[in-house]
C-alpha cells in the first residue's frame, strides 16, 4: 500500500528549503534581483530621479511632504526671479533622452528689494541650490530657497529678512487666510527674523541721524538762540550773588 504524501506546512517548508539549498547560486541571484527592483521602486517613488522640466511637473505632494529639489541657477531675473535647471541627485536617464529643464522661482513671502536682487546675483548665480515648493502656478513657483554654506543648508528667505536686506511681504486678509500650513510656518519664522533685525537695527532698519542742513535763516536763529541762552545763564549767575 503506497504511503500517503505529507502535505503538512512543516513538510512543505522543508521541501522549499531543500530546493533553495541545492540551488544556492540561483537563490542568491533571485534575492539580488528582488532587492534591485525594490531599490529602483523606492528611488522612483522618492522623486530623486524625477526630471522637473517645468513648474507643472512638480507633484503637489512635494508641498505637503516638504521635499527639497536640487537645481542649478542659470540666471537671476530683473525682478529677482531665479531661473533654475533641475539637477536630481541620481541622473540615471541618459542626457540625450533627458527633457530640458527650466523652472522659475520666486522667494516666498519676501518683498525683494534692489539690494536683495544684487545679493542673489552675488551669492547664488551659477551655483547649486535647493528649493521647497510652497505654491505652484503655471509660470512661477513660490518657494523656500536654500543654499549651502560650508556643510549646512541655509534659508535664503530668512537670511535676506534677518540681515535687513528685504522685508516680509505685506499680505491682504484674503491672502493671509488662504496660506497653507508650510507657508504659515515660513511666515512665522520670517516675522521672527524681521523683528530681531528691527530690534538690532540691521540693514534697512538702521536708524540714521539726519545731518543738520544749515541755511542763512537757520544760522541766524541758532545765533540768536545761543545768545539768549548765554545771557540767561549769566543773569542767573549774577542774581545769586
PDB file of C-alpha atoms in Angstrom:
ATOM      1  CA  UNK A   1       0.000   0.000   0.000  1.00  0.00           C
ATOM      2  CA  UNK A   2       1.668   3.291  -1.098  1.00  0.00           C
ATOM      3  CA  UNK A   3       2.443   5.721   1.624  1.00  0.00           C
ATOM      4  CA  UNK A   4       0.481   8.957   1.549  1.00  0.00           C
ATOM      5  CA  UNK A   5       2.384  12.164   0.885  1.00  0.00           C
ATOM      6  CA  UNK A   6       2.864  14.532   3.810  1.00  0.00           C
ATOM      7  CA  UNK A   7       1.282  17.860   2.846  1.00  0.00           C
ATOM      8  CA  UNK A   8       1.665  19.491   6.234  1.00  0.00           C
ATOM      9  CA  UNK A   9       3.100  23.077   6.399  1.00  0.00           C
ATOM     10  CA  UNK A  10       6.297  21.855   8.025  1.00  0.00           C
ATOM     11  CA  UNK A  11       6.889  19.341   5.232  1.00  0.00           C
ATOM     12  CA  UNK A  12       6.246  21.965   2.551  1.00  0.00           C
ATOM     13  CA  UNK A  13       8.709  24.355   4.232  1.00  0.00           C
ATOM     14  CA  UNK A  14      11.323  21.574   4.349  1.00  0.00           C
ATOM     15  CA  UNK A  15      10.929  20.913   0.619  1.00  0.00           C
ATOM     16  CA  UNK A  16      11.322  24.621  -0.206  1.00  0.00           C
ATOM     17  CA  UNK A  17      14.413  24.783   1.992  1.00  0.00           C
ATOM     18  CA  UNK A  18      15.923  21.772   0.236  1.00  0.00           C
ATOM     19  CA  UNK A  19      15.351  23.373  -3.186  1.00  0.00           C
ATOM     20  CA  UNK A  20      16.928  26.644  -2.065  1.00  0.00           C
ATOM     21  CA  UNK A  21      19.903  24.842  -0.503  1.00  0.00           C
ATOM     22  CA  UNK A  22      20.517  22.854  -3.667  1.00  0.00           C
ATOM     23  CA  UNK A  23      20.381  25.973  -5.837  1.00  0.00           C
ATOM     24  CA  UNK A  24      22.362  28.474  -3.784  1.00  0.00           C
ATOM     25  CA  UNK A  25      23.516  30.493  -6.781  1.00  0.00           C
ATOM     26  CA  UNK A  26      20.010  30.780  -8.232  1.00  0.00           C
ATOM     27  CA  UNK A  27      18.632  31.758  -4.833  1.00  0.00           C
ATOM     28  CA  UNK A  28      21.263  34.463  -4.397  1.00  0.00           C
ATOM     29  CA  UNK A  29      20.581  35.913  -7.853  1.00  0.00           C
ATOM     30  CA  UNK A  30      16.812  35.954  -7.220  1.00  0.00           C
ATOM     31  CA  UNK A  31      17.324  37.785  -3.923  1.00  0.00           C
ATOM     32  CA  UNK A  32      19.649  40.277  -5.618  1.00  0.00           C
ATOM     33  CA  UNK A  33      17.037  40.836  -8.327  1.00  0.00           C
ATOM     34  CA  UNK A  34      14.269  41.379  -5.779  1.00  0.00           C
ATOM     35  CA  UNK A  35      16.488  43.805  -3.858  1.00  0.00           C
ATOM     36  CA  UNK A  36      17.368  45.721  -7.034  1.00  0.00           C
ATOM     37  CA  UNK A  37      13.725  46.000  -8.083  1.00  0.00           C
ATOM     38  CA  UNK A  38      12.789  47.196  -4.594  1.00  0.00           C
ATOM     39  CA  UNK A  39      15.585  49.773  -4.651  1.00  0.00           C
ATOM     40  CA  UNK A  40      14.538  51.116  -8.065  1.00  0.00           C
ATOM     41  CA  UNK A  41      10.903  51.372  -6.961  1.00  0.00           C
ATOM     42  CA  UNK A  42      11.928  53.209  -3.790  1.00  0.00           C
ATOM     43  CA  UNK A  43      14.149  55.631  -5.736  1.00  0.00           C
ATOM     44  CA  UNK A  44      11.380  56.289  -8.271  1.00  0.00           C
ATOM     45  CA  UNK A  45       8.834  56.979  -5.538  1.00  0.00           C
ATOM     46  CA  UNK A  46      11.246  59.281  -3.689  1.00  0.00           C
ATOM     47  CA  UNK A  47      11.470  61.655  -6.655  1.00  0.00           C
ATOM     48  CA  UNK A  48      15.268  61.540  -6.722  1.00  0.00           C
ATOM     49  CA  UNK A  49      15.303  60.717 -10.444  1.00  0.00           C
ATOM     50  CA  UNK A  50      12.198  62.650 -11.462  1.00  0.00           C
ATOM     51  CA  UNK A  51      13.121  65.338 -14.009  1.00  0.00           C
ATOM     52  CA  UNK A  52      11.206  68.579 -13.474  1.00  0.00           C
ATOM     53  CA  UNK A  53      11.057  70.232 -16.878  1.00  0.00           C
ATOM     54  CA  UNK A  54       8.638  72.989 -15.803  1.00  0.00           C
ATOM     55  CA  UNK A  55       6.633  74.042 -12.784  1.00  0.00           C
ATOM     56  CA  UNK A  56       3.700  71.890 -13.917  1.00  0.00           C
ATOM     57  CA  UNK A  57       5.885  68.772 -13.449  1.00  0.00           C
ATOM     58  CA  UNK A  58       6.236  69.364  -9.697  1.00  0.00           C
ATOM     59  CA  UNK A  59       3.965  66.914  -7.838  1.00  0.00           C
ATOM     60  CA  UNK A  60       1.544  68.537  -5.409  1.00  0.00           C
ATOM     61  CA  UNK A  61       2.742  66.043  -2.789  1.00  0.00           C
ATOM     62  CA  UNK A  62       6.127  67.835  -2.730  1.00  0.00           C
ATOM     63  CA  UNK A  63       4.421  70.712  -0.860  1.00  0.00           C
ATOM     64  CA  UNK A  64       2.922  68.626   1.936  1.00  0.00           C
ATOM     65  CA  UNK A  65       5.987  66.361   2.171  1.00  0.00           C
ATOM     66  CA  UNK A  66       8.309  69.414   2.257  1.00  0.00           C
ATOM     67  CA  UNK A  67      10.519  67.943  -0.462  1.00  0.00           C
ATOM     68  CA  UNK A  68      13.627  69.959  -1.329  1.00  0.00           C
ATOM     69  CA  UNK A  69      14.508  69.937  -5.022  1.00  0.00           C
ATOM     70  CA  UNK A  70      18.133  70.222  -6.092  1.00  0.00           C
ATOM     71  CA  UNK A  71      18.800  72.547  -9.022  1.00  0.00           C
ATOM     72  CA  UNK A  72      21.352  74.755 -10.773  1.00  0.00           C
ATOM     73  CA  UNK A  73      20.853  78.528 -11.022  1.00  0.00           C
ATOM     74  CA  UNK A  74      21.047  79.613 -14.658  1.00  0.00           C
ATOM     75  CA  UNK A  75      20.235  83.307 -14.173  1.00  0.00           C
ATOM     76  CA  UNK A  76      18.687  85.890 -11.853  1.00  0.00           C
ATOM     77  CA  UNK A  77      15.926  87.935 -13.486  1.00  0.00           C
ATOM     78  CA  UNK A  78      15.402  91.671 -13.155  1.00  0.00           C
ATOM     79  CA  UNK A  79      12.573  91.207 -10.631  1.00  0.00           C
ATOM     80  CA  UNK A  80      14.560  88.705  -8.601  1.00  0.00           C
ATOM     81  CA  UNK A  81      13.094  85.686 -10.392  1.00  0.00           C
ATOM     82  CA  UNK A  82      15.515  82.771 -10.038  1.00  0.00           C
ATOM     83  CA  UNK A  83      15.785  80.747 -13.250  1.00  0.00           C
ATOM     84  CA  UNK A  84      16.920  77.206 -12.467  1.00  0.00           C
ATOM     85  CA  UNK A  85      17.540  73.862 -14.093  1.00  0.00           C
ATOM     86  CA  UNK A  86      16.569  70.772 -12.136  1.00  0.00           C
ATOM     87  CA  UNK A  87      19.551  68.587 -11.222  1.00  0.00           C
ATOM     88  CA  UNK A  88      18.302  65.411  -9.482  1.00  0.00           C
ATOM     89  CA  UNK A  89      20.600  63.544  -7.125  1.00  0.00           C
ATOM     90  CA  UNK A  90      20.636  60.469  -9.389  1.00  0.00           C
ATOM     91  CA  UNK A  91      20.897  61.156 -13.123  1.00  0.00           C
ATOM     92  CA  UNK A  92      20.116  57.648 -14.388  1.00  0.00           C
ATOM     93  CA  UNK A  93      18.409  58.933 -17.559  1.00  0.00           C
ATOM     94  CA  UNK A  94      20.863  59.409 -20.463  1.00  0.00           C
ATOM     95  CA  UNK A  95      21.482  63.061 -21.329  1.00  0.00           C
ATOM     96  CA  UNK A  96      20.121  62.770 -24.874  1.00  0.00           C
ATOM     97  CA  UNK A  97      16.819  61.400 -23.546  1.00  0.00           C
ATOM     98  CA  UNK A  98      16.597  63.805 -20.616  1.00  0.00           C
ATOM     99  CA  UNK A  99      13.973  66.594 -21.060  1.00  0.00           C
ATOM    100  CA  UNK A 100      15.212  70.185 -20.971  1.00  0.00           C
ATOM    101  CA  UNK A 101      14.516  71.676 -17.580  1.00  0.00           C
ATOM    102  CA  UNK A 102      13.634  75.312 -16.870  1.00  0.00           C
ATOM    103  CA  UNK A 103      11.791  76.427 -13.723  1.00  0.00           C
ATOM    104  CA  UNK A 104      11.229  79.971 -12.459  1.00  0.00           C
ATOM    105  CA  UNK A 105      11.365  80.501  -8.702  1.00  0.00           C
ATOM    106  CA  UNK A 106      10.288  83.415  -6.543  1.00  0.00           C
ATOM    107  CA  UNK A 107      11.228  83.844  -2.891  1.00  0.00           C
ATOM    108  CA  UNK A 108       8.035  83.105  -0.985  1.00  0.00           C
ATOM    109  CA  UNK A 109       6.728  85.828   1.365  1.00  0.00           C
ATOM    110  CA  UNK A 110       9.730  88.101   0.710  1.00  0.00           C
ATOM    111  CA  UNK A 111       9.343  91.665  -0.570  1.00  0.00           C
ATOM    112  CA  UNK A 112      12.519  91.680  -2.626  1.00  0.00           C
ATOM    113  CA  UNK A 113      14.452  94.953  -2.679  1.00  0.00           C
ATOM    114  CA  UNK A 114      17.019  96.009  -5.337  1.00  0.00           C
ATOM    115  CA  UNK A 115      19.741  95.234  -2.791  1.00  0.00           C
ATOM    116  CA  UNK A 116      18.209  91.791  -2.325  1.00  0.00           C
ATOM    117  CA  UNK A 117      18.381  91.181  -6.077  1.00  0.00           C
ATOM    118  CA  UNK A 118      22.066  92.111  -6.061  1.00  0.00           C
ATOM    119  CA  UNK A 119      22.626  89.758  -3.119  1.00  0.00           C
ATOM    120  CA  UNK A 120      21.108  86.917  -5.143  1.00  0.00           C
ATOM    121  CA  UNK A 121      23.330  87.764  -8.113  1.00  0.00           C
ATOM    122  CA  UNK A 122      26.474  87.771  -5.969  1.00  0.00           C
ATOM    123  CA  UNK A 123      25.624  84.713  -3.868  1.00  0.00           C
ATOM    124  CA  UNK A 124      23.776  82.026  -5.829  1.00  0.00           C
ATOM    125  CA  UNK A 125      24.110  82.803  -9.554  1.00  0.00           C
ATOM    126  CA  UNK A 126      25.583  79.797 -11.436  1.00  0.00           C
ATOM    127  CA  UNK A 127      25.508  77.672  -8.275  1.00  0.00           C
ATOM    128  CA  UNK A 128      23.627  74.688  -6.883  1.00  0.00           C
ATOM    129  CA  UNK A 129      20.659  75.493  -4.646  1.00  0.00           C
ATOM    130  CA  UNK A 130      17.655  73.660  -3.217  1.00  0.00           C
ATOM    131  CA  UNK A 131      14.054  74.831  -3.213  1.00  0.00           C
ATOM    132  CA  UNK A 132      10.986  73.695  -1.295  1.00  0.00           C
ATOM    133  CA  UNK A 133       7.835  74.491  -3.316  1.00  0.00           C
ATOM    134  CA  UNK A 134       5.073  76.234  -1.367  1.00  0.00           C
ATOM    135  CA  UNK A 135       2.761  77.452  -4.137  1.00  0.00           C
ATOM    136  CA  UNK A 136       2.864  76.236  -7.741  1.00  0.00           C
ATOM    137  CA  UNK A 137       1.436  78.194 -10.671  1.00  0.00           C
ATOM    138  CA  UNK A 138       1.789  77.722 -14.426  1.00  0.00           C
ATOM    139  CA  UNK A 139       4.812  80.018 -14.681  1.00  0.00           C
ATOM    140  CA  UNK A 140       6.198  80.697 -11.204  1.00  0.00           C
ATOM    141  CA  UNK A 141       6.933  78.576  -8.145  1.00  0.00           C
ATOM    142  CA  UNK A 142       6.716  80.383  -4.812  1.00  0.00           C
ATOM    143  CA  UNK A 143       9.478  78.649  -2.887  1.00  0.00           C
ATOM    144  CA  UNK A 144      11.550  78.461   0.251  1.00  0.00           C
ATOM    145  CA  UNK A 145      15.064  78.522  -1.202  1.00  0.00           C
ATOM    146  CA  UNK A 146      18.237  77.184   0.386  1.00  0.00           C
ATOM    147  CA  UNK A 147      21.931  77.391  -0.421  1.00  0.00           C
ATOM    148  CA  UNK A 148      24.860  75.502   1.025  1.00  0.00           C
ATOM    149  CA  UNK A 149      27.219  77.403   3.276  1.00  0.00           C
ATOM    150  CA  UNK A 150      30.072  75.201   4.411  1.00  0.00           C
ATOM    151  CA  UNK A 151      28.320  71.899   5.221  1.00  0.00           C
ATOM    152  CA  UNK A 152      24.833  73.173   6.117  1.00  0.00           C
ATOM    153  CA  UNK A 153      21.889  74.398   4.086  1.00  0.00           C
ATOM    154  CA  UNK A 154      20.807  77.947   4.959  1.00  0.00           C
ATOM    155  CA  UNK A 155      17.466  79.571   4.176  1.00  0.00           C
ATOM    156  CA  UNK A 156      17.883  82.435   1.702  1.00  0.00           C
ATOM    157  CA  UNK A 157      14.435  83.797   2.602  1.00  0.00           C
ATOM    158  CA  UNK A 158      15.416  84.033   6.270  1.00  0.00           C
ATOM    159  CA  UNK A 159      18.884  85.421   5.507  1.00  0.00           C
ATOM    160  CA  UNK A 160      17.554  88.343   3.452  1.00  0.00           C
ATOM    161  CA  UNK A 161      14.988  89.201   6.129  1.00  0.00           C
ATOM    162  CA  UNK A 162      17.348  88.648   9.051  1.00  0.00           C
ATOM    163  CA  UNK A 163      20.055  90.905   7.620  1.00  0.00           C
ATOM    164  CA  UNK A 164      17.570  93.705   6.953  1.00  0.00           C
ATOM    165  CA  UNK A 165      18.153  93.494   3.200  1.00  0.00           C
ATOM    166  CA  UNK A 166      14.466  92.797   2.499  1.00  0.00           C
ATOM    167  CA  UNK A 167      11.253  92.766   4.489  1.00  0.00           C
ATOM    168  CA  UNK A 168       8.349  90.367   4.812  1.00  0.00           C
ATOM    169  CA  UNK A 169       5.753  90.813   2.073  1.00  0.00           C
ATOM    170  CA  UNK A 170       2.543  92.541   3.099  1.00  0.00           C
ATOM    171  CA  UNK A 171      -0.463  90.231   2.779  1.00  0.00           C
ATOM    172  CA  UNK A 172      -4.124  91.068   2.399  1.00  0.00           C
ATOM    173  CA  UNK A 173      -6.584  89.382   4.792  1.00  0.00           C
ATOM    174  CA  UNK A 174      -7.653  87.088   1.942  1.00  0.00           C
ATOM    175  CA  UNK A 175      -4.059  86.074   1.195  1.00  0.00           C
ATOM    176  CA  UNK A 176      -3.329  85.531   4.870  1.00  0.00           C
ATOM    177  CA  UNK A 177      -6.364  83.301   5.382  1.00  0.00           C
ATOM    178  CA  UNK A 178      -5.502  81.186   2.330  1.00  0.00           C
ATOM    179  CA  UNK A 179      -1.954  80.343   3.434  1.00  0.00           C
ATOM    180  CA  UNK A 180      -1.102  76.653   3.534  1.00  0.00           C
ATOM    181  CA  UNK A 181       0.475  75.077   6.618  1.00  0.00           C
ATOM    182  CA  UNK A 182       4.050  75.228   5.176  1.00  0.00           C
ATOM    183  CA  UNK A 183       3.515  78.875   4.136  1.00  0.00           C
ATOM    184  CA  UNK A 184       2.187  79.791   7.574  1.00  0.00           C
ATOM    185  CA  UNK A 185       5.186  78.115   9.193  1.00  0.00           C
ATOM    186  CA  UNK A 186       7.590  80.074   6.971  1.00  0.00           C
ATOM    187  CA  UNK A 187       5.725  83.346   7.601  1.00  0.00           C
ATOM    188  CA  UNK A 188       6.073  82.952  11.367  1.00  0.00           C
ATOM    189  CA  UNK A 189       9.793  82.283  11.012  1.00  0.00           C
ATOM    190  CA  UNK A 190      10.345  85.299   8.737  1.00  0.00           C
ATOM    191  CA  UNK A 191       8.403  87.629  11.043  1.00  0.00           C
ATOM    192  CA  UNK A 192      10.605  86.480  13.917  1.00  0.00           C
ATOM    193  CA  UNK A 193      13.750  87.248  11.885  1.00  0.00           C
ATOM    194  CA  UNK A 194      12.351  90.646  10.883  1.00  0.00           C
ATOM    195  CA  UNK A 195      11.582  91.553  14.495  1.00  0.00           C
ATOM    196  CA  UNK A 196      15.162  90.707  15.522  1.00  0.00           C
ATOM    197  CA  UNK A 197      16.586  92.679  12.572  1.00  0.00           C
ATOM    198  CA  UNK A 198      14.452  95.676  13.540  1.00  0.00           C
ATOM    199  CA  UNK A 199      15.470  95.488  17.196  1.00  0.00           C
ATOM    200  CA  UNK A 200      19.157  95.250  16.291  1.00  0.00           C
ATOM    201  CA  UNK A 201      18.813  97.955  13.606  1.00  0.00           C
ATOM    202  CA  UNK A 202      20.212  95.840  10.785  1.00  0.00           C
ATOM    203  CA  UNK A 203      20.159  96.949   7.162  1.00  0.00           C
ATOM    204  CA  UNK A 204      17.062  98.953   6.280  1.00  0.00           C
ATOM    205  CA  UNK A 205      16.067  99.089   9.954  1.00  0.00           C
ATOM    206  CA  UNK A 206      19.165 101.054  10.951  1.00  0.00           C
ATOM    207  CA  UNK A 207      18.215 104.489  12.296  1.00  0.00           C
ATOM    208  CA  UNK A 208      20.309 107.177  10.632  1.00  0.00           C
ATOM    209  CA  UNK A 209      20.849 110.608  12.188  1.00  0.00           C
ATOM    210  CA  UNK A 210      19.778 113.233   9.700  1.00  0.00           C
ATOM    211  CA  UNK A 211      22.567 115.790   9.134  1.00  0.00           C
ATOM    212  CA  UNK A 212      21.619 119.371  10.008  1.00  0.00           C
ATOM    213  CA  UNK A 213      21.027 121.468   6.910  1.00  0.00           C
ATOM    214  CA  UNK A 214      22.328 124.993   7.529  1.00  0.00           C
ATOM    215  CA  UNK A 215      20.624 127.883   5.758  1.00  0.00           C
ATOM    216  CA  UNK A 216      21.083 131.638   6.361  1.00  0.00           C
ATOM    217  CA  UNK A 217      17.811 131.775   8.314  1.00  0.00           C
ATOM    218  CA  UNK A 218      18.592 128.700  10.420  1.00  0.00           C
ATOM    219  CA  UNK A 219      22.066 130.106  11.141  1.00  0.00           C
ATOM    220  CA  UNK A 220      20.625 133.427  12.379  1.00  0.00           C
ATOM    221  CA  UNK A 221      18.082 131.560  14.544  1.00  0.00           C
ATOM    222  CA  UNK A 222      20.830 129.435  16.018  1.00  0.00           C
ATOM    223  CA  UNK A 223      22.974 132.513  16.842  1.00  0.00           C
ATOM    224  CA  UNK A 224      20.016 134.299  18.472  1.00  0.00           C
ATOM    225  CA  UNK A 225      19.049 131.190  20.447  1.00  0.00           C
ATOM    226  CA  UNK A 226      22.618 130.679  21.651  1.00  0.00           C
ATOM    227  CA  UNK A 227      22.957 134.359  22.626  1.00  0.00           C
ATOM    228  CA  UNK A 228      19.698 134.329  24.585  1.00  0.00           C
ATOM    229  CA  UNK A 229      20.684 131.121  26.322  1.00  0.00           C
ATOM    230  CA  UNK A 230      24.091 132.561  27.253  1.00  0.00           C
ATOM    231  CA  UNK A 231      22.530 135.844  28.537  1.00  0.00           C
ATOM    232  CA  UNK A 232      20.059 133.932  30.735  1.00  0.00           C
ATOM    233  CA  UNK A 233      22.868 131.826  32.135  1.00  0.00           C
ATOM    234  CA  UNK A 234      24.946 134.929  33.016  1.00  0.00           C
ATOM    235  CA  UNK A 235      21.911 136.669  34.514  1.00  0.00           C
ATOM    236  CA  UNK A 236      21.133 133.706  36.777  1.00  0.00           C
ATOM    237  CA  UNK A 237      24.754 133.567  37.892  1.00  0.00           C
ATOM    238  CA  UNK A 238      24.880 137.250  38.971  1.00  0.00           C
ATOM    239  CA  UNK A 239      21.432 137.210  40.544  1.00  0.00           C
ATOM    240  CA  UNK A 240      22.582 134.601  43.061  1.00  0.00           C
ATOM    241  CA  UNK A 241      25.292 136.926  44.413  1.00  0.00           C
TER     242      UNK A 241
END
